[in-house]
Coordinates of C-alpha atoms in Angstrom, one line a residue:
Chain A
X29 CA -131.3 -48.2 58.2
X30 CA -132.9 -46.8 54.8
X31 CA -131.7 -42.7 53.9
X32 CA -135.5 -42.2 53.4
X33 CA -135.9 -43.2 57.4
X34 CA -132.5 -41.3 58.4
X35 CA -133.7 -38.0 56.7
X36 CA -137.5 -38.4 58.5
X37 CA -137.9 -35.2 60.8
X38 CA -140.8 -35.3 62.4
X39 CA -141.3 -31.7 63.0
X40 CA -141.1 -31.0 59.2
X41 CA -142.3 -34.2 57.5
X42 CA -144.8 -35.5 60.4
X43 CA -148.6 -35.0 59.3
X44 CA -149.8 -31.5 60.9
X45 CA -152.5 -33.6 63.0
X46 CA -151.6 -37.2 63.4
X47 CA -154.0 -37.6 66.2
X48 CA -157.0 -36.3 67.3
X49 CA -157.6 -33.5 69.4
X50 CA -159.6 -33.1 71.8
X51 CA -160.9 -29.5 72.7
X52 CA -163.8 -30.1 75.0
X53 CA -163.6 -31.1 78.4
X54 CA -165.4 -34.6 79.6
X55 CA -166.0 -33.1 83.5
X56 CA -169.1 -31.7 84.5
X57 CA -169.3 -27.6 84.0
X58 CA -168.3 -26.7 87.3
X59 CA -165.1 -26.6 89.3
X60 CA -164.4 -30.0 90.5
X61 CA -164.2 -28.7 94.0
X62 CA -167.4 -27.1 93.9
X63 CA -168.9 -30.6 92.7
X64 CA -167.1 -32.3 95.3
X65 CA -168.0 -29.9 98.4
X66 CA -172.1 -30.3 97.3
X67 CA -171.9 -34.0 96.9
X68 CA -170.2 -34.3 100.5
X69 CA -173.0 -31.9 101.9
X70 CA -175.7 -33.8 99.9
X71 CA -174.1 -36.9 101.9
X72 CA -173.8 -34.7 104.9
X73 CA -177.7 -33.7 104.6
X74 CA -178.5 -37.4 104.6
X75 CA -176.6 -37.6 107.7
X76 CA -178.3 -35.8 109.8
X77 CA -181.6 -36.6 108.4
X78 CA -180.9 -40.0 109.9
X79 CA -180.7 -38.2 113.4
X80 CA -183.1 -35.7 113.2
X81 CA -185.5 -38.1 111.3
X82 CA -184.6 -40.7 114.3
X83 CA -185.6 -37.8 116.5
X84 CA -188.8 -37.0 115.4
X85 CA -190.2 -40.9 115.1
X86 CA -188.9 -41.6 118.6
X87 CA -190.6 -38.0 119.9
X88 CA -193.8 -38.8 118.1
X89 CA -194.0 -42.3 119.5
X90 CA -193.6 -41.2 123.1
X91 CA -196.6 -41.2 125.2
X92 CA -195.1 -37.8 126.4
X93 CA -191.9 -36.0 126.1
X94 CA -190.6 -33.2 129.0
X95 CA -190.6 -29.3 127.8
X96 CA -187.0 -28.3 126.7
X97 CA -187.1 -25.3 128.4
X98 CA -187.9 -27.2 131.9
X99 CA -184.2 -29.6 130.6
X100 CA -182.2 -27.6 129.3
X101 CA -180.6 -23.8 129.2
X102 CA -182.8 -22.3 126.2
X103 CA -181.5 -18.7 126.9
X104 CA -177.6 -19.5 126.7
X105 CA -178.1 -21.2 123.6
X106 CA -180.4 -19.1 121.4
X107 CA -177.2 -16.2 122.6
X108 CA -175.1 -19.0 121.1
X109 CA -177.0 -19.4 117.8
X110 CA -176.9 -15.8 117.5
X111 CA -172.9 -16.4 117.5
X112 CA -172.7 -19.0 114.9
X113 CA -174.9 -17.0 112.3
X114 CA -173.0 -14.1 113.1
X115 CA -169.4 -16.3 112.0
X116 CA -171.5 -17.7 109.2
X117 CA -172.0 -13.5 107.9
X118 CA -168.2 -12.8 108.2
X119 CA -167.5 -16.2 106.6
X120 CA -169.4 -14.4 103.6
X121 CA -167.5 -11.0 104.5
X122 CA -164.5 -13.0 104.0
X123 CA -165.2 -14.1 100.7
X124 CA -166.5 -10.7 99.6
X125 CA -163.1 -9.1 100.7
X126 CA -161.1 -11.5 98.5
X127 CA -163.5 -10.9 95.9
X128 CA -162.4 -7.4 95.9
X129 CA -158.5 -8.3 96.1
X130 CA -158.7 -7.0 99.6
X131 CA -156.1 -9.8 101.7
X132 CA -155.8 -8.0 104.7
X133 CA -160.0 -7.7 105.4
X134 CA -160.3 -11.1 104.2
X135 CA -157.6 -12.6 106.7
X136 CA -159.4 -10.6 109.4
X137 CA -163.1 -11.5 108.9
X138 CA -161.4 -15.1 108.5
X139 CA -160.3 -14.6 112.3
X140 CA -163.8 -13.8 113.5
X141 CA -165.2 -16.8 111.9
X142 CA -162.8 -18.7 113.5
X143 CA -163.9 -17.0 116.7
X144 CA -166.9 -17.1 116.3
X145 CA -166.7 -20.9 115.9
X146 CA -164.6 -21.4 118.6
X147 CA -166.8 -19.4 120.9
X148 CA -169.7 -21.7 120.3
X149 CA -167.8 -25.0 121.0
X150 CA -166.6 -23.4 124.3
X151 CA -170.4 -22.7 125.1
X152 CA -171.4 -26.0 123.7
X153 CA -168.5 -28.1 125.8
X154 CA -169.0 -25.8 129.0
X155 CA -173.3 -26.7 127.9
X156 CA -171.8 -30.7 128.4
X157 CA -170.0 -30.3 131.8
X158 CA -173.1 -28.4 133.6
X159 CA -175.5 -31.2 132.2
X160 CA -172.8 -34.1 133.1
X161 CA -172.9 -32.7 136.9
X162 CA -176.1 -32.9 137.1
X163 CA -176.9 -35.9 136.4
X164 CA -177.8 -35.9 132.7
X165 CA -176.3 -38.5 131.3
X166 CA -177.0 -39.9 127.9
X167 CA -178.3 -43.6 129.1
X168 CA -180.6 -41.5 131.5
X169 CA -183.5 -41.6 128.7
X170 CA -184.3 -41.1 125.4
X171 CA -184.4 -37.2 125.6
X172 CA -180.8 -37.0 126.6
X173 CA -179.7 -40.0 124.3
X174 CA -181.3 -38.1 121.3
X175 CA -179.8 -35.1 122.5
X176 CA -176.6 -36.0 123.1
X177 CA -176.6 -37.7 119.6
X178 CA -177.8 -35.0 117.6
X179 CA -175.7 -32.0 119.1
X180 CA -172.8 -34.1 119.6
X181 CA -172.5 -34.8 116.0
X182 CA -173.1 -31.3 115.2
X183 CA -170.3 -29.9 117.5
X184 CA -168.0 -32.5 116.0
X185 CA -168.5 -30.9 112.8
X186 CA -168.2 -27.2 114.1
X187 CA -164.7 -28.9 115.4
X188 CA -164.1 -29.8 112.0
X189 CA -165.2 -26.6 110.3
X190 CA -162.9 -24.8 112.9
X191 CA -160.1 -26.7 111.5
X192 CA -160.5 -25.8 108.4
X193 CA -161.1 -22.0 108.0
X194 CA -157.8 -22.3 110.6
X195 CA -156.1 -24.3 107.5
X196 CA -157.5 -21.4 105.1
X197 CA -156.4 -18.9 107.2
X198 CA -152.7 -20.2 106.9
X199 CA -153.4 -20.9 103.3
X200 CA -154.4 -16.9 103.3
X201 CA -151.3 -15.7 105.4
X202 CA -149.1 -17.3 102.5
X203 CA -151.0 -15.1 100.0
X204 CA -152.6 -18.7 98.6
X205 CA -155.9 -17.0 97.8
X206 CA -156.1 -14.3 95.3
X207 CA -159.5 -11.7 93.5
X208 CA -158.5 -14.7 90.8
X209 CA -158.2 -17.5 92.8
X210 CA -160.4 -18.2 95.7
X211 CA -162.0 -21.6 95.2
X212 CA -161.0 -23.5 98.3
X213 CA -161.3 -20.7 100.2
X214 CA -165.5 -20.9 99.2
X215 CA -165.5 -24.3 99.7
X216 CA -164.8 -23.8 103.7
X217 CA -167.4 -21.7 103.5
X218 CA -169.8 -23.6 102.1
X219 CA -169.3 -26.2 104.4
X220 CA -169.5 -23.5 107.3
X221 CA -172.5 -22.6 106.0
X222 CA -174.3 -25.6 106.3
X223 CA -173.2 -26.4 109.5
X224 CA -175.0 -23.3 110.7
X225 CA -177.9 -24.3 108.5
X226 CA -178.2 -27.6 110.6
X227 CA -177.6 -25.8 113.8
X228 CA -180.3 -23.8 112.4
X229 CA -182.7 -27.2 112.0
X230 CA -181.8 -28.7 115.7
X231 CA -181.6 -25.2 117.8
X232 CA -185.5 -25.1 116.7
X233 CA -186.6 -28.9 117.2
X234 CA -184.2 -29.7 120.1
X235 CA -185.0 -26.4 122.6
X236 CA -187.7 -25.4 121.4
X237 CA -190.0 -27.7 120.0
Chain B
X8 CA -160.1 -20.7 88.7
X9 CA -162.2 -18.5 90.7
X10 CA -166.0 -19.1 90.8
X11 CA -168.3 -16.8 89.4
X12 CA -168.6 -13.7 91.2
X13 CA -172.3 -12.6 93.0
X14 CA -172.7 -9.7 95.1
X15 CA -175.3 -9.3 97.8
X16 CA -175.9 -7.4 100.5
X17 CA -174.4 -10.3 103.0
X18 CA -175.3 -7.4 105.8
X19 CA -178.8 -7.2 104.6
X20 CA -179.5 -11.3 104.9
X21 CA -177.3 -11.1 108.3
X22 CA -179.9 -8.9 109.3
X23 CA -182.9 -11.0 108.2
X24 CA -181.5 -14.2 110.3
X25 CA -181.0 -12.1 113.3
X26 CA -184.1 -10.8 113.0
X27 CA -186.1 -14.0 112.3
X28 CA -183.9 -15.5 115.4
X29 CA -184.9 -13.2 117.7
X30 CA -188.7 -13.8 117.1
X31 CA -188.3 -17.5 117.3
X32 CA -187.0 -17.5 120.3
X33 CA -189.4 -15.4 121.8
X34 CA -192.4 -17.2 120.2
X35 CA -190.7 -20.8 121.4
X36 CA -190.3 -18.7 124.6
X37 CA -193.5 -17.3 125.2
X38 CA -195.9 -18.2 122.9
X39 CA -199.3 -19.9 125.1
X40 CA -201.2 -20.9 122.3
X41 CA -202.3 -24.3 121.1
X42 CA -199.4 -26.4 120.1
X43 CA -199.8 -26.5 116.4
X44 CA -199.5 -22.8 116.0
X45 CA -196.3 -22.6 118.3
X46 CA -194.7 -26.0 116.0
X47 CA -195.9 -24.1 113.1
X48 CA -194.6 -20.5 114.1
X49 CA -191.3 -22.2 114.8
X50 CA -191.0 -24.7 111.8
X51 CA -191.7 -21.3 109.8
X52 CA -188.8 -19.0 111.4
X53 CA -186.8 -22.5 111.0
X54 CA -187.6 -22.8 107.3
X55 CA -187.2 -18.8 106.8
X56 CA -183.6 -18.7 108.0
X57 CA -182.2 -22.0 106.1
X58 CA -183.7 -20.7 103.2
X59 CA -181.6 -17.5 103.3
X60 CA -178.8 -19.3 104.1
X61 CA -179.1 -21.8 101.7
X62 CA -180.2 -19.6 99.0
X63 CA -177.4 -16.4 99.4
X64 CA -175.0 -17.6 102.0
X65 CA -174.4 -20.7 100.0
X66 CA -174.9 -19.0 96.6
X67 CA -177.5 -21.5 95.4
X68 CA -179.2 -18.5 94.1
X69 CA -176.3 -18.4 91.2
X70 CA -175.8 -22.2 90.8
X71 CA -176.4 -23.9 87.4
X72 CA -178.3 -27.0 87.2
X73 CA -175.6 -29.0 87.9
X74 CA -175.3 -28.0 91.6
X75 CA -179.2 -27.8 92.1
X76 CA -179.6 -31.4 90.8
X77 CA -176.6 -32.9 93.5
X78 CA -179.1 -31.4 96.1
X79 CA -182.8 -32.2 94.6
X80 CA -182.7 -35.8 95.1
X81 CA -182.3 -35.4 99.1
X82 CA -185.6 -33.9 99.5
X83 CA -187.6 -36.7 98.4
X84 CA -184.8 -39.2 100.5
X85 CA -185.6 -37.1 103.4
X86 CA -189.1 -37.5 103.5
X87 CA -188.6 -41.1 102.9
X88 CA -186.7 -41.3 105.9
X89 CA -189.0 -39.8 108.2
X90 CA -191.7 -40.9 106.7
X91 CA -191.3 -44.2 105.9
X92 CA -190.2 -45.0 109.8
X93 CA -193.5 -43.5 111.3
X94 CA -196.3 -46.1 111.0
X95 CA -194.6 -48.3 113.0
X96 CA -194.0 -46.1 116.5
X97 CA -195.6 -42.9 116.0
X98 CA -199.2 -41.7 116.4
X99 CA -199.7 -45.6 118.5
X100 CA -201.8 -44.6 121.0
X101 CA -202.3 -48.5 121.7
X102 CA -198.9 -49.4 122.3
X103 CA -198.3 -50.7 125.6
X104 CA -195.3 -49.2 126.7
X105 CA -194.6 -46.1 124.9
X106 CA -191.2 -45.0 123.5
X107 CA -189.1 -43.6 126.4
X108 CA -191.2 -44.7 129.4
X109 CA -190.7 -47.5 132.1
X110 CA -192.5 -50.3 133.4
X111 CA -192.2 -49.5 137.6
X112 CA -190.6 -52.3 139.6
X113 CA -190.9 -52.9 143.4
X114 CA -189.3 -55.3 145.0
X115 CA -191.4 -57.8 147.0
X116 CA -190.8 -60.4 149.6
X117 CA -191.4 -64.0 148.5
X118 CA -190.3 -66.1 151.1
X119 CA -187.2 -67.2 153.0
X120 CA -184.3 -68.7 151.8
X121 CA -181.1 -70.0 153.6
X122 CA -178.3 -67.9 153.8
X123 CA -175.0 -68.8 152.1
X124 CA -171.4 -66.9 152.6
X125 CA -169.0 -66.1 149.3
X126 CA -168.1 -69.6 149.1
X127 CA -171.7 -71.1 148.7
X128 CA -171.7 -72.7 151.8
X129 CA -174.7 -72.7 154.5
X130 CA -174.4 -70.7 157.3
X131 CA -175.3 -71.9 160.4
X132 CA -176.0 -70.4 163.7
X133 CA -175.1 -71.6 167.0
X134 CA -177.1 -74.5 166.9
X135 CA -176.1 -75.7 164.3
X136 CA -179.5 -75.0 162.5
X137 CA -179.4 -72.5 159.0
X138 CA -179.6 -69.0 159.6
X139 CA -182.7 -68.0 157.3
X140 CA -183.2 -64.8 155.1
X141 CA -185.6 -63.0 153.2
X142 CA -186.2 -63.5 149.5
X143 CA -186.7 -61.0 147.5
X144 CA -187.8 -60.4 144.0
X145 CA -188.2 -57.4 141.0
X146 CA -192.1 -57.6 140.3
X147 CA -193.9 -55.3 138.2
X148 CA -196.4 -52.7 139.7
X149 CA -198.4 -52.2 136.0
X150 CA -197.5 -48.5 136.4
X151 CA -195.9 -46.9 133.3
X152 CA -193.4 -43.7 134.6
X153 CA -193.3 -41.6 131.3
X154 CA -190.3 -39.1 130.8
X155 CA -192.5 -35.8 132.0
X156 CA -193.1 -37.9 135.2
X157 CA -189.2 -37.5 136.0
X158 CA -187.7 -34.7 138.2
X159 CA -185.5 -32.7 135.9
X160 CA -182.6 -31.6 136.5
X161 CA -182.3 -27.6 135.8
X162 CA -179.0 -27.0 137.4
X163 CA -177.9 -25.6 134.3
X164 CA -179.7 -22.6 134.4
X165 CA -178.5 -21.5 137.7
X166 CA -175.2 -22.4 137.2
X167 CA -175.0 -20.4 133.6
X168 CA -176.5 -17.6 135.2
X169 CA -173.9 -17.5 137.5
X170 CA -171.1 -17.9 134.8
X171 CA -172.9 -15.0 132.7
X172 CA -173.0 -12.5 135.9
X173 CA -176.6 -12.8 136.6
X174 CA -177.8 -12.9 132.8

């Protein structure tokens, strides 16, 4: 081995730059997450424009189509749309509180959305079992085979909403979430959100249209 | 990293979807009018709430362009969707067996046959002669039974009612 190469150090003799630097970041300007989360939903939207778009062709093809209200249980279920909005607004109270550094309001407001939630899949299963005994069955016709499809879907995803602000809340116990550090916390949310947005969409064209 | 942070009054837009809830319901609930007018009232209370949430609950109100464009192209996908589906079953008054009804069957007698057991064999009566039976067949009477012509069941309400104490 040549001296010249036995006396190289490369923190003293090495060019200052030997390769380039990059200082600009090739993702799109917003969190990752936050992409993520609105492409999902912008999948999820297509989703149920299948079934409610399904829902409408089928409707507006029938020669005649029976009155919600004469079917199914309009009062229990506009009291249960009440109780998903109202766990969508402490969902945002949640947020908020962290927002503000406060752990112990966000960990409760968490719990009511949770609730909340769960409150309306109880109403929603218990809605099933009545139906079930009395005789409304999906293959009956296409009212209860649209029906079926379209809140059955939804309900899955309230059962997968649940899980996940449960997940946050244990996330939020451990002191995961911080007045700095909140993303994933707002990304349950959002998708809480739009689940009460759809709810929104089929409460209005299912039982009442 | 934290997102950007907005403050609303989340209390304020709670309020508003309440609100706007409340007089859906009642105008899906008792609303007489024509049916275009009680479509449109509810479409509008529909559109009023997912616009709030959508808008504040889901911040879209402080999203950059970014965000807004993931979402624009869904509106003209979901008009296609609907749209595109339509001609072919909706607004048909000349189809002959409208979406959700039935064609009623009867069944008629035909004739006799002779009467076989499990096996296939005839059966024969004392005599030795075989024991004859009616044939029967599935024929169409030409009348359509639409979905409005079925007896529905509205056990539900009752049995809610009872579950809420007499809500």
């Amino acid at each position: 081995m040549s001296e010249a190469i036995q006396d190289y150090d490369p923190a003293v003799d090495a060019p200052a730059h030997h390769h380039p630097i990059y200082d600009y970041d090739s993702g799109p300007p917003v969190d990752r997450g936050k992409f993520a989360i609105w492409l999902f939903l912008g999948t999820e939207v297509m989703f149920f424009t299948g079934l409610i778009g399904t829902y409408i062709v089928l409707r507006m093809g029938s020669a005649s189509w029976p009155n919600p209200e004469d079917r199914l249980a309009v009062d229990l279920t506009a009291l249960n749309t009440f109780i998903l909005i109202t766990s969508s607004w402490f969902m945002v109270m949640a947020l908020q509180a962290i927002q503000g550094g406060d752990q112990g309001a966000m960990k409760k407001w968490l719990l009511a959305t949770i609730f909340g939630g769960s409150v309306f899949l109880g109403v929603q299963v218990y809605e099933y079992i009545v139906l079930f005994q009395a005789g409304a069955l999906p293959n009956v016709d296409i009212f209860w085979s649209t029906f079926y499809a379209m809140t059955g879907f939804h309900g899955f995803h309230v059962f997968v909403g649940i899980v996940w602000l449960i997940c946050a809340y244990f996330e939020a116990v451990k002191g995961e979430y911080t007045k700095e550090n909140y993303l994933r916390l707002e990304l349950a949310g959002l998708y809480w959100h739009f689940v009460d947005l759809v709810w929104v969409l089929l409460f209005t064209i299912v039982y009442l249209m | 990293m934290a997102s950007d942070e907005h403050e609303f009054n989340a209390t304020r837009i709670f309020g508003f979807l309440f609100l706007y809830t409340a007089l859906e319901v009642a105008w899906g609930m008792f609303y007489e009018g024509p049916r275009w007018a009680l479509w449109g009232g509810l479409l509008l209370f529909a559109y009023l709430k997912g616009y709030l949430i959508f808008t504040w609950f889901m911040h879209m109100k402080f999203e950059g362009w970014i965000v807004k464009g993931l979402m624009l192209p869904t509106v003209p996908l979901v008009a296609i969707v609907i749209f595109a589906n339509m001609p072919d079953t909706s607004f048909n008054d000349d189809m002959l067996y409208p979406i959700g009804s039935q064609l009623e069957v009867e069944l008629v007698e035909v004739g006799e046959r002779v009467a076989r057991d499990e096996d296939g064999n005839e059966i024969l009566d004392a005599q030795g002669n075989p024991v004859m039976v009616s044939q029967e067949r599935l024929v169409s009477t030409g009348k359509v039974t639409t979905m409005a012509d079925k007896t529905a069941p509205k056990a539900i309400t009752k049995a809610q009612q009872d579950a809420l104490g007499g809500h």
